Short mmCIF file of C-alpha atoms and ligand atoms in Angstrom, two decimals:
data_model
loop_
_atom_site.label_atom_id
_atom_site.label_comp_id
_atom_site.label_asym_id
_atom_site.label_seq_id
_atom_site.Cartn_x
_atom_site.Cartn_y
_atom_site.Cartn_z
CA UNK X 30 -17.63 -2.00 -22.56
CA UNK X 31 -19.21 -3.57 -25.89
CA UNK X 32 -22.55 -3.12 -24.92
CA UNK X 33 -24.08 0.42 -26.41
CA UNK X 34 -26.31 0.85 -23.72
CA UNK X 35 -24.78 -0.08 -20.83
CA UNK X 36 -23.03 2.46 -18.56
CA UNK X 37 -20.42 1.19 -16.13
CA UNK X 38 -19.82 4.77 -14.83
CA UNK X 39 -23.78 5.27 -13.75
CA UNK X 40 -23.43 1.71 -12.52
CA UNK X 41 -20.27 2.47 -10.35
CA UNK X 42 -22.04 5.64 -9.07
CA UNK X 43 -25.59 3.81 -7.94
CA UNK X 44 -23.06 1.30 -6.31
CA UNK X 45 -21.30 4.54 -4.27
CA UNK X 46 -24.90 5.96 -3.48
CA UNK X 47 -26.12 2.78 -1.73
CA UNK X 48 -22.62 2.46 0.76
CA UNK X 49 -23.11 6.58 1.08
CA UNK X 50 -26.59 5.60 2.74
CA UNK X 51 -25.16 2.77 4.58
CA UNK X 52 -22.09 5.49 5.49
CA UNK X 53 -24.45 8.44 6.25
CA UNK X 54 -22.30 10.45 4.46
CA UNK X 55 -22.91 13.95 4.31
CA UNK X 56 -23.35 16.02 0.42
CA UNK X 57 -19.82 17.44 -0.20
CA UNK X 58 -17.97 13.97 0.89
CA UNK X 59 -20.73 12.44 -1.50
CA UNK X 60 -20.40 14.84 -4.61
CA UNK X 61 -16.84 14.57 -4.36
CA UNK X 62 -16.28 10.51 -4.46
CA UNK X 63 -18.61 10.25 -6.90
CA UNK X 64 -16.67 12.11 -9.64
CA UNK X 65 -13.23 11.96 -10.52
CA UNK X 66 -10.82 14.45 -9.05
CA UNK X 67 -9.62 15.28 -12.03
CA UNK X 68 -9.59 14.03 -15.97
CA UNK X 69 -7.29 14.83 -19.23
CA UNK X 70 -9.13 14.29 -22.64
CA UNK X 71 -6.48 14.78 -25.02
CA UNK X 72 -5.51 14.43 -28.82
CA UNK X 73 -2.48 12.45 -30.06
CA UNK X 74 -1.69 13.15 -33.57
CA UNK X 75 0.13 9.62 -34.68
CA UNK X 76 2.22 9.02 -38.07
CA UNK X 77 1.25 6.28 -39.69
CA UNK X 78 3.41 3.81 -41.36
CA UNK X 79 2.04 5.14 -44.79
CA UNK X 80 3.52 8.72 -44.13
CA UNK X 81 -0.28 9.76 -43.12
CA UNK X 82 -1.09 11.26 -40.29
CA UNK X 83 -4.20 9.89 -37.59
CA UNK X 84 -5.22 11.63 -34.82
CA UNK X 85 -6.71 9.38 -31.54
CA UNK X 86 -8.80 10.03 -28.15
CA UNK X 87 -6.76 9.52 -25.13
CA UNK X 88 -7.76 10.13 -21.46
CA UNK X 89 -6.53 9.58 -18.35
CA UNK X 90 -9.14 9.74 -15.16
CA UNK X 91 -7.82 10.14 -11.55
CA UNK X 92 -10.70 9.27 -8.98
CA UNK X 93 -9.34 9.81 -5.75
CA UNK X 94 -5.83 10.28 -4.64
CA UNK X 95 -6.23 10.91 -1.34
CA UNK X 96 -4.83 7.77 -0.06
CA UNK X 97 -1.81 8.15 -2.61
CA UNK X 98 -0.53 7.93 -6.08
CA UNK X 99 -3.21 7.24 -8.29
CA UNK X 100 -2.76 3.56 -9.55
CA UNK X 101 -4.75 1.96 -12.36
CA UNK X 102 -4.44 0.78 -16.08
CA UNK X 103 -4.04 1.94 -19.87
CA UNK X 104 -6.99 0.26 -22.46
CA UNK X 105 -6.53 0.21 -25.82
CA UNK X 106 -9.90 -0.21 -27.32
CA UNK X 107 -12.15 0.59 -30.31
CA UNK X 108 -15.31 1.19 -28.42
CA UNK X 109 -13.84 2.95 -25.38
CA UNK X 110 -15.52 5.94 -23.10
CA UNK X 111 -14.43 8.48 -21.11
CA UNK X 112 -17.36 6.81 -18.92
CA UNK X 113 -16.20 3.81 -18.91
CA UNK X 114 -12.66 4.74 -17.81
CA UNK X 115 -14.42 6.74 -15.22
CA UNK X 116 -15.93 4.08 -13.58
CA UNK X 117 -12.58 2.31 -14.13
CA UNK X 118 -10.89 5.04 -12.15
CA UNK X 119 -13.85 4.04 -9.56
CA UNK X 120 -13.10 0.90 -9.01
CA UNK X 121 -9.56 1.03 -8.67
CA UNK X 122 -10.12 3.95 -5.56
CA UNK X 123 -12.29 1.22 -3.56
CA UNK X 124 -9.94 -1.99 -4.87
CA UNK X 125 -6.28 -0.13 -3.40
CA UNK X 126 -8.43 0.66 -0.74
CA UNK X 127 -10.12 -2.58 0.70
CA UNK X 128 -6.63 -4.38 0.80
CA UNK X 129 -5.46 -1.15 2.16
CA UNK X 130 -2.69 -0.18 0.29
CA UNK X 131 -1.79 3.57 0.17
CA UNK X 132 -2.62 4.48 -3.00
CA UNK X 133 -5.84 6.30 -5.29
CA UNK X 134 -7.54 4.98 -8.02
CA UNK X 135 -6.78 5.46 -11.94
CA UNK X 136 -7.49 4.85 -15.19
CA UNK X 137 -6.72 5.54 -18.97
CA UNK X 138 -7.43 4.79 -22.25
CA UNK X 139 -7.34 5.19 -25.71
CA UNK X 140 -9.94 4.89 -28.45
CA UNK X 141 -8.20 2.43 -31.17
CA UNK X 142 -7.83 -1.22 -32.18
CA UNK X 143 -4.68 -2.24 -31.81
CA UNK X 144 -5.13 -5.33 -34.42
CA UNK X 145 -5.51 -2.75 -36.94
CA UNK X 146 -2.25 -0.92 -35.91
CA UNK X 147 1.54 -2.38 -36.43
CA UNK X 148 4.16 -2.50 -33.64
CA UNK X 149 5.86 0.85 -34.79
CA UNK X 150 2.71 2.70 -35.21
CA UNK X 151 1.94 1.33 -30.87
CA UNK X 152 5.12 2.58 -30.12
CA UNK X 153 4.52 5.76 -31.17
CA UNK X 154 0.58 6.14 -30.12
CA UNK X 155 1.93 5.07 -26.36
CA UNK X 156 4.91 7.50 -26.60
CA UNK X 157 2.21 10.46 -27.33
CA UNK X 158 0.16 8.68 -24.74
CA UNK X 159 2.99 9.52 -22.57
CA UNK X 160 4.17 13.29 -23.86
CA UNK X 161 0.41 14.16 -23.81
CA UNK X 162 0.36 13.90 -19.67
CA UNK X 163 3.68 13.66 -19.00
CA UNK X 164 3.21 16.31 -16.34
CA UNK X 165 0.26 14.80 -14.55
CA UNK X 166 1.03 11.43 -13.95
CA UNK X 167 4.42 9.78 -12.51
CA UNK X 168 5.65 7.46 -9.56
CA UNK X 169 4.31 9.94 -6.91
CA UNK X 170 1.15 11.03 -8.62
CA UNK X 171 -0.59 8.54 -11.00
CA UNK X 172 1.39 5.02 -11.70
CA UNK X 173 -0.23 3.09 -15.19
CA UNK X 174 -0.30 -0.53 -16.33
CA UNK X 175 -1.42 -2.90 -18.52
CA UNK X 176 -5.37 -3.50 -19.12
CA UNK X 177 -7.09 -4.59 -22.04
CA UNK X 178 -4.65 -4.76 -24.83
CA UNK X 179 -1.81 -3.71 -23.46
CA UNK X 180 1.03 -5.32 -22.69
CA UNK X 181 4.59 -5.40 -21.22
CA UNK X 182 5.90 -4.01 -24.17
CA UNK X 183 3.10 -0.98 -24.57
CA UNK X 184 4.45 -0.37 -20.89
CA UNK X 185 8.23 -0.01 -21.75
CA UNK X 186 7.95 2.35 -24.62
CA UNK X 187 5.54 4.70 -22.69
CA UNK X 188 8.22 4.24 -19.67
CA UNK X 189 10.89 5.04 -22.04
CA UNK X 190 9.12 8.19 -23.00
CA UNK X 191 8.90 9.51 -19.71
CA UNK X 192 12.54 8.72 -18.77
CA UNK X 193 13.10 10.74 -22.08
CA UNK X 194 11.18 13.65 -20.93
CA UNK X 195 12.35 13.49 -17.35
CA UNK X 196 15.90 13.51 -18.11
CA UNK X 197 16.41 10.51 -15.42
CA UNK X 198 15.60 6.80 -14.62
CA UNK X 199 12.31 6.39 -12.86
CA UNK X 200 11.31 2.65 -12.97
CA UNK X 201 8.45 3.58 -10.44
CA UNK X 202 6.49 5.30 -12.99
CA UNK X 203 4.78 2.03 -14.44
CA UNK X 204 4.29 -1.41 -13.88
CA UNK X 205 3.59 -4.23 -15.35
CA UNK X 206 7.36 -4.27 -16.56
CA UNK X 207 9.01 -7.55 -17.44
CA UNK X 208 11.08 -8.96 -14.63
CA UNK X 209 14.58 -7.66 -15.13
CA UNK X 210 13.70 -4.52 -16.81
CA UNK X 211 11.56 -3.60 -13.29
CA UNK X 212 8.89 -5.76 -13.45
CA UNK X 213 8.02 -8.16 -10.09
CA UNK X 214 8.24 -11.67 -9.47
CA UNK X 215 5.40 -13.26 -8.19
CA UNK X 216 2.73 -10.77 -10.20
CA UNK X 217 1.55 -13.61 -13.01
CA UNK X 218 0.62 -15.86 -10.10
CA UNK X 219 -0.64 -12.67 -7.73
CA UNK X 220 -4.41 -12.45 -9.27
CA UNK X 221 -5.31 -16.56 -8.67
CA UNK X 222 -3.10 -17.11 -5.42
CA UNK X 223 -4.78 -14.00 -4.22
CA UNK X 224 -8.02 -15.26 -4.92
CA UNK X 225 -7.43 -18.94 -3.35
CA UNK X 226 -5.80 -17.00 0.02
CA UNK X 227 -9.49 -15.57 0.59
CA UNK X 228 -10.70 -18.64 -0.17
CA UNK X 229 -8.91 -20.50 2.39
CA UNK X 230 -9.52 -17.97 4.76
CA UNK X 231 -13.62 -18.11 4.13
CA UNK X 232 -13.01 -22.21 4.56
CA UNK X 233 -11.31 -21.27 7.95
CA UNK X 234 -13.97 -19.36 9.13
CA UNK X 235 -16.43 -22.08 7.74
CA UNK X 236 -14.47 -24.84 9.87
CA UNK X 237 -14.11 -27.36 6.34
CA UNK X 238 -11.00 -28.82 5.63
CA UNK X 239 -9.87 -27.45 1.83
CA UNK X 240 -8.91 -31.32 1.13
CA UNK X 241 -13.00 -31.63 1.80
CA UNK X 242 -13.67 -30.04 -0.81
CA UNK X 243 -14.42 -29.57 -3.95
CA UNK X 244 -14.78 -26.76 -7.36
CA UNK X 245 -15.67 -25.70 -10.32
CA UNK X 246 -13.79 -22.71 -12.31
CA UNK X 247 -14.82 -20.79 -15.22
CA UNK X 248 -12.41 -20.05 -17.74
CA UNK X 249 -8.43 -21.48 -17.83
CA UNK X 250 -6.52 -17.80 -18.30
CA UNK X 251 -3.80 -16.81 -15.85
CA UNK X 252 -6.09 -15.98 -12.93
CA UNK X 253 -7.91 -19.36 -13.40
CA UNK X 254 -4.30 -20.82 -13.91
CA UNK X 255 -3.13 -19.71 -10.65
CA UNK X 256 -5.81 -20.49 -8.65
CA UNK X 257 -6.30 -24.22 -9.74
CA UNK X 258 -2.39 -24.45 -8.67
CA UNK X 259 -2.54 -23.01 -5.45
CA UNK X 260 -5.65 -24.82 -4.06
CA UNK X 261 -4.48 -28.22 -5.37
CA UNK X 262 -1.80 -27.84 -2.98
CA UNK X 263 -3.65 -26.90 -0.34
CA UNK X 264 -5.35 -30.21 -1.11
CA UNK X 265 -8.72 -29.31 -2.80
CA UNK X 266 -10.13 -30.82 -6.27
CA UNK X 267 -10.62 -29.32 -9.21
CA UNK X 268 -13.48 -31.06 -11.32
CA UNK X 269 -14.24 -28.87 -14.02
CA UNK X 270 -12.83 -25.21 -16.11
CA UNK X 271 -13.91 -23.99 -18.96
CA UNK X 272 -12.59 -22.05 -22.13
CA UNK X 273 -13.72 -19.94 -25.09
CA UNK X 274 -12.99 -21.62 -28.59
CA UNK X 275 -11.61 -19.83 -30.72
CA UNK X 276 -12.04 -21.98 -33.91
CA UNK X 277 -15.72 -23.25 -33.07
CA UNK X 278 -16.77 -19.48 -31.47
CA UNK X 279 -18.29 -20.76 -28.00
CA UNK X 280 -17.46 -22.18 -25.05
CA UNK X 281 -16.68 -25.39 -23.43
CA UNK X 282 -16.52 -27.12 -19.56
CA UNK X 283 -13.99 -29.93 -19.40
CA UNK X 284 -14.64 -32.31 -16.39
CA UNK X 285 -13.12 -35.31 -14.86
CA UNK X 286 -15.02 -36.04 -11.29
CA UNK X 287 -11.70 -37.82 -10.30
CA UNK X 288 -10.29 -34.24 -10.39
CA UNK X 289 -8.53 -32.46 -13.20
CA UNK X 290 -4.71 -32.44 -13.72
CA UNK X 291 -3.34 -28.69 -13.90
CA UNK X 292 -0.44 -29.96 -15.72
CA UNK X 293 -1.89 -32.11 -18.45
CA UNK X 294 -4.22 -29.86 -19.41
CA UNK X 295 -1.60 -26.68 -19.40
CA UNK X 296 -0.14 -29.09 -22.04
CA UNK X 297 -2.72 -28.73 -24.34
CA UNK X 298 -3.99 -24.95 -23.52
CA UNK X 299 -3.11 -21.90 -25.84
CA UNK X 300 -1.42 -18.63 -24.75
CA UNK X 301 -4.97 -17.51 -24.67
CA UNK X 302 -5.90 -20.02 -22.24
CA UNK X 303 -8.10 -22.08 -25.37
CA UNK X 304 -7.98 -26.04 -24.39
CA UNK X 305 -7.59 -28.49 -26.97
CA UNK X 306 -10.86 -30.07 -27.30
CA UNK X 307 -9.76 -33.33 -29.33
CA UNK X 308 -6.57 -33.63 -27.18
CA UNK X 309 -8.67 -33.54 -23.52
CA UNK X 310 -11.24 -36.22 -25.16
CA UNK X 311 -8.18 -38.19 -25.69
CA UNK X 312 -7.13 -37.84 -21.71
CA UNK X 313 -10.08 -39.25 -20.67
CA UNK X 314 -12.22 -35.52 -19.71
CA UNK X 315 -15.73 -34.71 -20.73
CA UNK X 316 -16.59 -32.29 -23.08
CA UNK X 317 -20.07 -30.04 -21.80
CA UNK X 318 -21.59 -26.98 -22.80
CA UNK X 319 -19.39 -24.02 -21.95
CA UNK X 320 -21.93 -22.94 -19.46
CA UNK X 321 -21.63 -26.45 -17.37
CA UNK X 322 -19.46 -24.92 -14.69
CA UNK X 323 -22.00 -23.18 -13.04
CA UNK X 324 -24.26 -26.72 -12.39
CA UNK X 325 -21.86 -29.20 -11.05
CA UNK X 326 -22.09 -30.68 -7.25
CA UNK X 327 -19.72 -29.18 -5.34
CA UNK X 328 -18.58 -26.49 -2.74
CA UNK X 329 -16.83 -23.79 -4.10
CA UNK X 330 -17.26 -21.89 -7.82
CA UNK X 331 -14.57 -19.07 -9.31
CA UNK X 332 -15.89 -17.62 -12.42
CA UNK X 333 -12.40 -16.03 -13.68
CA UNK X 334 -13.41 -15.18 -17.15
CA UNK X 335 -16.07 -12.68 -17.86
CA UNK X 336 -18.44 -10.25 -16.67
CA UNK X 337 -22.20 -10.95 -15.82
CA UNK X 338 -21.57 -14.53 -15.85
CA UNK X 339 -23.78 -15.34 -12.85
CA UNK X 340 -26.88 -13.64 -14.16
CA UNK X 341 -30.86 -14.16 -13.27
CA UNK X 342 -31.19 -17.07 -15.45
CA UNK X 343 -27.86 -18.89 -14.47
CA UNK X 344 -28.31 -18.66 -10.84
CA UNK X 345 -30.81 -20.99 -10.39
CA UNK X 346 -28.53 -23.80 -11.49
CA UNK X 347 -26.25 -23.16 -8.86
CA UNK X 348 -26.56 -26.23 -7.08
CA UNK X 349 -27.53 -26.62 -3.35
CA UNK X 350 -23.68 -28.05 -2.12
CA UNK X 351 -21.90 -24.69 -3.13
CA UNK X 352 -21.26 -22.87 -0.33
CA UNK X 353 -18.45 -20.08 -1.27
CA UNK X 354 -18.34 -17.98 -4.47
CA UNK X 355 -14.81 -16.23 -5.09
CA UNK X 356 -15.17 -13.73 -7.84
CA UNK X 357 -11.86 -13.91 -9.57
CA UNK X 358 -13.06 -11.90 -12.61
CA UNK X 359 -14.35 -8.69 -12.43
CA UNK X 360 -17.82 -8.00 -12.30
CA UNK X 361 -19.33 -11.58 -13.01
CA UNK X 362 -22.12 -11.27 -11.08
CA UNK X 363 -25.05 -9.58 -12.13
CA UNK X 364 -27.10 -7.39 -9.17
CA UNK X 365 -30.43 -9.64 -9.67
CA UNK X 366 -27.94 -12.91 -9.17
CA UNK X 367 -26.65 -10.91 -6.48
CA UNK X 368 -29.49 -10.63 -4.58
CA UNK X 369 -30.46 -14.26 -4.58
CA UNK X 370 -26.49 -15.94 -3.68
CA UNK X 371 -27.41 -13.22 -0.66
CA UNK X 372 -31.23 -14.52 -0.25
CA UNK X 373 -29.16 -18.53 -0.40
CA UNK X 374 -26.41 -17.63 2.30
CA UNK X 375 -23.70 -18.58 -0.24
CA UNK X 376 -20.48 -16.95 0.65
CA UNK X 377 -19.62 -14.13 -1.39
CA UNK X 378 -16.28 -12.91 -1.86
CA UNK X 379 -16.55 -10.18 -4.26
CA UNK X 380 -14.39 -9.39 -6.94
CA UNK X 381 -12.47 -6.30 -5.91
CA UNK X 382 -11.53 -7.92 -2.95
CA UNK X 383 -11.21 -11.32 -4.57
CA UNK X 384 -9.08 -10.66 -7.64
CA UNK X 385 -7.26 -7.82 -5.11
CA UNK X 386 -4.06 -9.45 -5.34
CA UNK X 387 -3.01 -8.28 -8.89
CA UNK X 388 -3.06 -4.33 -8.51
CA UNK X 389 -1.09 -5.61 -3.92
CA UNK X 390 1.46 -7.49 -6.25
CA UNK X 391 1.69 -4.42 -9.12
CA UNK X 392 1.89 -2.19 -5.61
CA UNK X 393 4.97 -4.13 -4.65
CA UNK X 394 6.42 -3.34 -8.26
CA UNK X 395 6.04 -0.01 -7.92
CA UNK X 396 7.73 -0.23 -4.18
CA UNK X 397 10.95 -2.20 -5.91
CA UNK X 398 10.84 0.29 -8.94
CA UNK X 399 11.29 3.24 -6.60
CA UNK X 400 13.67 1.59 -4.50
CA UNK X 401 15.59 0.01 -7.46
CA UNK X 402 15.93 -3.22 -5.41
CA UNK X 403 13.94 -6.79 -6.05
CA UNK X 404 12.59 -8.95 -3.77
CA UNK X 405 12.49 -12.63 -4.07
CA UNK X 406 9.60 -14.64 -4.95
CA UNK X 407 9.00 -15.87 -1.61
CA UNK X 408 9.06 -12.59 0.06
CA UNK X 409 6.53 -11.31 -2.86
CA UNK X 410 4.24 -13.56 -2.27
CA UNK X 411 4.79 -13.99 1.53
CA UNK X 412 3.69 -10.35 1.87
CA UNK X 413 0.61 -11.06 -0.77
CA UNK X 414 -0.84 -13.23 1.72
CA UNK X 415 -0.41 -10.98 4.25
CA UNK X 416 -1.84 -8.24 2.82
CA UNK X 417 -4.72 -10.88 1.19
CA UNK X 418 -5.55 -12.32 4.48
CA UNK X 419 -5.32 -9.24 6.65
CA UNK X 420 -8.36 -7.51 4.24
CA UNK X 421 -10.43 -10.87 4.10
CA UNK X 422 -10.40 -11.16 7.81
CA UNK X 423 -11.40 -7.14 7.82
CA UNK X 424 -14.38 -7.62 5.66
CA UNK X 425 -16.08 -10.58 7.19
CA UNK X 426 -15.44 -9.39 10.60
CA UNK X 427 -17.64 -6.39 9.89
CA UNK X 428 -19.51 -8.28 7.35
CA UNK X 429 -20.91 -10.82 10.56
CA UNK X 430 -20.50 -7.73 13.07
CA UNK X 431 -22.97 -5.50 11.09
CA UNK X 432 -25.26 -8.50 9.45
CA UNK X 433 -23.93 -7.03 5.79
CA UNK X 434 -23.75 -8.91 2.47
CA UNK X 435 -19.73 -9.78 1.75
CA UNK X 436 -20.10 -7.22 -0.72
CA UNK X 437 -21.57 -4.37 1.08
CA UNK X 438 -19.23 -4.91 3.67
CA UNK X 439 -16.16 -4.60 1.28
CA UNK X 440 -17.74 -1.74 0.22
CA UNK X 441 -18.30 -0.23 3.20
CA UNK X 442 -14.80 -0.80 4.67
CA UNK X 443 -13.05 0.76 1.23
CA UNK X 444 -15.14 3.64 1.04
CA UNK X 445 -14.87 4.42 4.74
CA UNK X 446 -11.27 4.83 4.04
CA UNK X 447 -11.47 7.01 1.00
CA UNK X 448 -13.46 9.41 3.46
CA UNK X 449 -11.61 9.13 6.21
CA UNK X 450 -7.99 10.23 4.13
CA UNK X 451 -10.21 13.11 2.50
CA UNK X 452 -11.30 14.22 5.91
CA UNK X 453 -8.28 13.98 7.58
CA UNK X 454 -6.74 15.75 4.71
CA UNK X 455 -9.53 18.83 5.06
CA UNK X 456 -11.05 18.38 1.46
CA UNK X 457 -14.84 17.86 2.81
P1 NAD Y 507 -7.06 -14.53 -19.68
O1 NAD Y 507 -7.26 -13.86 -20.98
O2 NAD Y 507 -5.70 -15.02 -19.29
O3 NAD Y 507 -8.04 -15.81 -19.57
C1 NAD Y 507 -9.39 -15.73 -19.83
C2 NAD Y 507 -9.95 -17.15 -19.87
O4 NAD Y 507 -11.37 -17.07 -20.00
C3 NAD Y 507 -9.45 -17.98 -21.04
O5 NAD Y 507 -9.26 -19.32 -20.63
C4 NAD Y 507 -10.60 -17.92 -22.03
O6 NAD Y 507 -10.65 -19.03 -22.90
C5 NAD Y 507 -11.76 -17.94 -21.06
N1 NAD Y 507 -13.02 -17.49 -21.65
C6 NAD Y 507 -13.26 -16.45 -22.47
N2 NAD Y 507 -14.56 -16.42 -22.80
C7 NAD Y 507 -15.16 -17.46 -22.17
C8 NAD Y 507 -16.48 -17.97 -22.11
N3 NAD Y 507 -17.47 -17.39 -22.80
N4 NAD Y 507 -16.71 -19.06 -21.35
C9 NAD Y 507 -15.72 -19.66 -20.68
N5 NAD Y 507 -14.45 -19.23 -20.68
C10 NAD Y 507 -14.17 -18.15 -21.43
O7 NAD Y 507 -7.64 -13.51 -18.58
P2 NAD Y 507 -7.29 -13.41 -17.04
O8 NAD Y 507 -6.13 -12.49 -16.90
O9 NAD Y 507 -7.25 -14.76 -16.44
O10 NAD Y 507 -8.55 -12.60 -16.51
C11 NAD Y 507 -9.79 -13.24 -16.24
C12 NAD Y 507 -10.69 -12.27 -15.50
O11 NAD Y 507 -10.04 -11.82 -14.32
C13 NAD Y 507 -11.07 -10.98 -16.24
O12 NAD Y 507 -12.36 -10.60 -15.81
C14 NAD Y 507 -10.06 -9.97 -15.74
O13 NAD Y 507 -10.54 -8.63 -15.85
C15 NAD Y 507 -9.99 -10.40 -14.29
N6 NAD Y 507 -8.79 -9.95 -13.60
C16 NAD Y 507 -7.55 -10.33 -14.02
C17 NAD Y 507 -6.43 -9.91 -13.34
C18 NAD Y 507 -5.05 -10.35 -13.74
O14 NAD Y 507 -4.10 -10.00 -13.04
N7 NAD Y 507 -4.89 -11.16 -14.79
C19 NAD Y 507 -6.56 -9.05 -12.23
C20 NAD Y 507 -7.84 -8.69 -11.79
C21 NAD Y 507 -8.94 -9.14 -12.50
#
């Protein structure tokens, strides 16, 4: 989103174009999934705290809903585009529809910097957030969450709002709620379980024990978090994460070969998942470049912090012993690093099938919301791995039955969908 020239929306469309091929899809079916259904652009006049009034960009993008409610999140950001929540809108159609849950694909935004705005003045910019499309979205036509910037909080006044408006309680509107006031249990752990389930399905198919093996993970948020939990208990070792620094502005790997200890090092990690440098010296792990997690010797790497991590240049030091890449962030391969993990045989689990378990888990919110009744943990994240395994085991079926990338096959499999509940439906 920062960079000027860079358009994720072309980028998501180029990506649709090559599957359409693969698909032999015919021109209406094309021109219509690669365009949003429909899109509000739409003013919200805001009074400040200093009795002025400010007037912001808000949109709200619905791809596809042919599969269901639309389902996708709210930014809050200074350089945000009605392209970029576009292709947003994009990727959430294909995401719902590769772990085949039945709904559409969403997106909205606003053009503002939160840092620069106090609580009351949020409140009321997500409250005209809310009045401005009151009447388009809603727990049978368009569900929001959080994205980038927004929180829990962001999600209860705009759910407040449109309670207000509605003249009734409906929970099912948005998610992302904190447990007890609608949110899910199980949804901070749903992104980096979800990713390890695929993984241990791939290490299935691959016949290798997960105690035989061995990773490396970029970043230490909540996805990272999660993931480094779950496959230490299935037995595997963690050697190395990394971390942005806030204070010294770049990034650092911390390693111990003997394997890392989640625990000790959650005990010296920020809220913003920032280690302690000093504080890990002191326990006995090395401090590397920020860039180190892509080298080290072993089987398995999880970038789960940025985009276009995994570019031309970093590629090559992928070493020769990794055998599975599980994208748990979104987008952090770039298409020229792509095309040589395909050229190596690595096994790639791409991102919106990887990192899939966050929107199945805000699904199952919505589900509870509607129905007003919680599940337990166990039963969350019981059906997550259902749901988890059931679309990994689709995708490299018909990746090995067709000879397709991991990728392309996700792809494929989403998209097919999308076309087949348009067609069935009689749009194209
Ligand atoms: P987070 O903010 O909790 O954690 C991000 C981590 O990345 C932090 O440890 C941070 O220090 C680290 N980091 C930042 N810059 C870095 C750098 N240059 N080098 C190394 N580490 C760096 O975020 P998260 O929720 O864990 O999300 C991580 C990725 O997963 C993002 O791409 C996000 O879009 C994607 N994702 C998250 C979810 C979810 O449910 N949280 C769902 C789907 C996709």
């Amino acid at each position: 989103m920062s960079a000027t020239n860079y358009n994720a929306f072309e980028t998501a469309q180029k990506q649709f174009d090559a599957v359409a091929e693969i698909l032999e899809l015919d021109g209406a079916t094309r021109d219509l999934l690669r365009n949003p259904l429909r899109e509000y652009h739409f003013s919200i006049p805001v009074t400040m705290d200093d009795g002025t009034v400010k007037v912001f960009r808000g949109f709200r993008v619905l791809h596809n809903d042919a599969r269901g409610p639309g389902k996708g999140g709210i930014r809050f950001h200074p350089q945000e585009t009605i392209d970029t929540v576009r292709a947003l809108a994009m990727w959430m159609t294909w995401k719902c529809a590769v772990v085949d849950i039945p709904l559409g694909g969403g997106k909205g935004g606003v053009i503002c910097d939160p840092h620069n705005l106090s609580a009351r003045e949020q409140e009321r910019l997500c409250r005209g957030w809310v009045r401005q499309v009151s009447k388009n979205v809603g727990p049978l036509a368009d569900v929001p969450a959080p994205d980038v910037m927004t929180n829990a909080q962001h999600m209860l006044w705009m759910l407040d709002e449109f309670e207000t408006l509605h003249g009734a309680k409906y929970p099912g509107f948005i998610t992302g709620k904190p447990v007890g006031m609608g949110g899910s249990l199980g949804r901070t752990e749903a992104t980096g379980y979800g990713v390890i389930f695929t993984v241990r399905e791939a290490l299935k198919e691959m016949g290798i024990r997960p105690e035989d093996t061995v990773a490396a993970v970029q970043g230490f948020g909540n996805v990272s978090q999660y993931a480094v939990q779950l496959y230490s208990q299935l037995g595997g070792k963690v050697t190395t994460v990394s971390c942005w620094d806030q204070a010294d502005r770049k990034s650092y790997a911390f390693r111990k070969k003997e394997g890392i200890d989640l625990k000790e090092l959650q005990g010296i990690t920020d809220r913003f998942g920032g280690i302690e440098r000093n504080k890990a010296m002191e326990l006995g792990y090395e401090v590397l470049p920020g860039d180190a997690w892509i080298e080290q010797d072993v089987d398995i790497l999880i970038p789960a912090a940025l985009e276009n991590e995994i570019n031309a240049e970093s590629v090559k030091r992928i070493s020769d012993r990794v055998k599975i890449i599980a994208e748990g962030a979104n987008g952090p391969t770039t298409p020229e690093a792509d095309e040589v993990i395909r050229e190596r045989g690595i096994f790639m689990i791409p991102d919106f099938l990887a990192n899939a378990g966050g929107v199945t888990c805000s699904y199952f919110e919505q589900v509870q919301s509607n129905m007003n009744y919680y599940w337990e943990k166990d039963e969350v994240l019981g059906k997550l791995d259902s749901r988890m395994t059931a679309a990994f085991i689709a995708v490299s079926e018909l990746s090995r039955k067709k000879k397709l990338y991991m990728r392309d096959a996700a792809y494929v499999i989403a998209i097919d969908r999308v076309v087949q509940a348009c067609k069935n439906r009689g749009w194209v």
